[in-house]
XYZ file of C-alpha atoms in Angstrom:
92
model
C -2.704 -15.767 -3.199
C -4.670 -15.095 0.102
C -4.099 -10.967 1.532
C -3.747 -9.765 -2.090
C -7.588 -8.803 -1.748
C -6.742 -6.833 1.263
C -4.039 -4.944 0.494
C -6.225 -4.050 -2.914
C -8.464 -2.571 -0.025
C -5.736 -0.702 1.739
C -3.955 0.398 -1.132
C -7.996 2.117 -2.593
C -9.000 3.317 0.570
C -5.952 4.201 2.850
C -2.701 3.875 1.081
C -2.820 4.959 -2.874
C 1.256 4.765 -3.267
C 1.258 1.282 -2.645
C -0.691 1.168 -6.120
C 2.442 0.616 -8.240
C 3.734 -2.555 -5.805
C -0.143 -4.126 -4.832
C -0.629 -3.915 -8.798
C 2.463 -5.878 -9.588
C 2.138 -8.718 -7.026
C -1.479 -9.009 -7.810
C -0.300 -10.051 -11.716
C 1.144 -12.969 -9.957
C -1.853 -14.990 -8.304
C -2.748 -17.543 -10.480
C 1.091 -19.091 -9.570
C 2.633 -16.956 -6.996
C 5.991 -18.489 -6.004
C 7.780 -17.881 -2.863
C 9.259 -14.821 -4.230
C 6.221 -13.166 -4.617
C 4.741 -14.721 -1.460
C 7.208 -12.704 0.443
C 6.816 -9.867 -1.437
C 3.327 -9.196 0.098
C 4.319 -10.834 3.890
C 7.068 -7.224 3.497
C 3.664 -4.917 2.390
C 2.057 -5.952 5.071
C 4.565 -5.564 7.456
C 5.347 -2.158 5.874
C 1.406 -1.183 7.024
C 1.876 -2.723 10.202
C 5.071 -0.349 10.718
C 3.327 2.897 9.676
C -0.338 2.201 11.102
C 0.234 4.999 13.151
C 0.842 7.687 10.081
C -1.501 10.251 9.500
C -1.721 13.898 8.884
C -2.039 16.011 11.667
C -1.988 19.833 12.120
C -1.892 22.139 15.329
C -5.426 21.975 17.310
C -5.818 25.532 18.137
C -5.300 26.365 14.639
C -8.103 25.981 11.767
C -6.927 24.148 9.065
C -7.524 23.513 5.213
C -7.506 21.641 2.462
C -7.467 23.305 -0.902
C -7.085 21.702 -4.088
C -6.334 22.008 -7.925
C -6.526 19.882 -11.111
C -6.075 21.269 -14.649
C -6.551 18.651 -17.439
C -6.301 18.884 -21.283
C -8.354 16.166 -22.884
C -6.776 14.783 -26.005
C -4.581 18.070 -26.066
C -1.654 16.600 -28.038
C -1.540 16.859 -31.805
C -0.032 13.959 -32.472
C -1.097 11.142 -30.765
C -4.284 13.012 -29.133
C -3.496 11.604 -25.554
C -4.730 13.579 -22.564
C -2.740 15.349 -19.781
C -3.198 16.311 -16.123
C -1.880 17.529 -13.393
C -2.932 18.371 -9.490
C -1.975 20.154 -6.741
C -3.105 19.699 -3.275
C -2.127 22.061 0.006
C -2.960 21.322 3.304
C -2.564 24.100 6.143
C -0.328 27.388 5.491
């Protein structure tokens, strides 16, 4: 399914929450269907829509970018699975 490959790019380097819907469609290339065909024809009007997004903060004021992870690797007793969690803050 042609543009599947690009929005892979998009959704690694620009757009991570598009993960979930990129991943699903992608499942679907060996025998797309129209369904799923128009599916990624709405993504990529979606990016087209929001191409001008971004974060921005005041230019007089400095600005920062502080960040926080805390993980717990194979913490659980019972089934020994891992968790995480993050935190990211951007300005005041």
């Amino acid at each position: 399914m042609p543009g599947v490959g690009s929005l892979m790019y998009c959704m690694i380097i620009t757009w991570a929450d598009m993960a979930h819907t990129v991943g699903f469609v992608s499942r679907f290339i060996h025998n797309p269907g129209r369904a799923r065909w128009n599916a990624v024809k709405h993504i990529f009007r979606c990016l087209v829509g929001t191409q001008d997004y971004g974060i921005t903060g005041a230019p007089d004021e400095p600005s920062s970018l502080i960040g926080y992870i805390d993980s717990d690797y194979g913490g659980r007793i019972d089934n020994r699975k891992s968790t995480s969690g993050y935190c990211f803050m951007f300005g005041h």
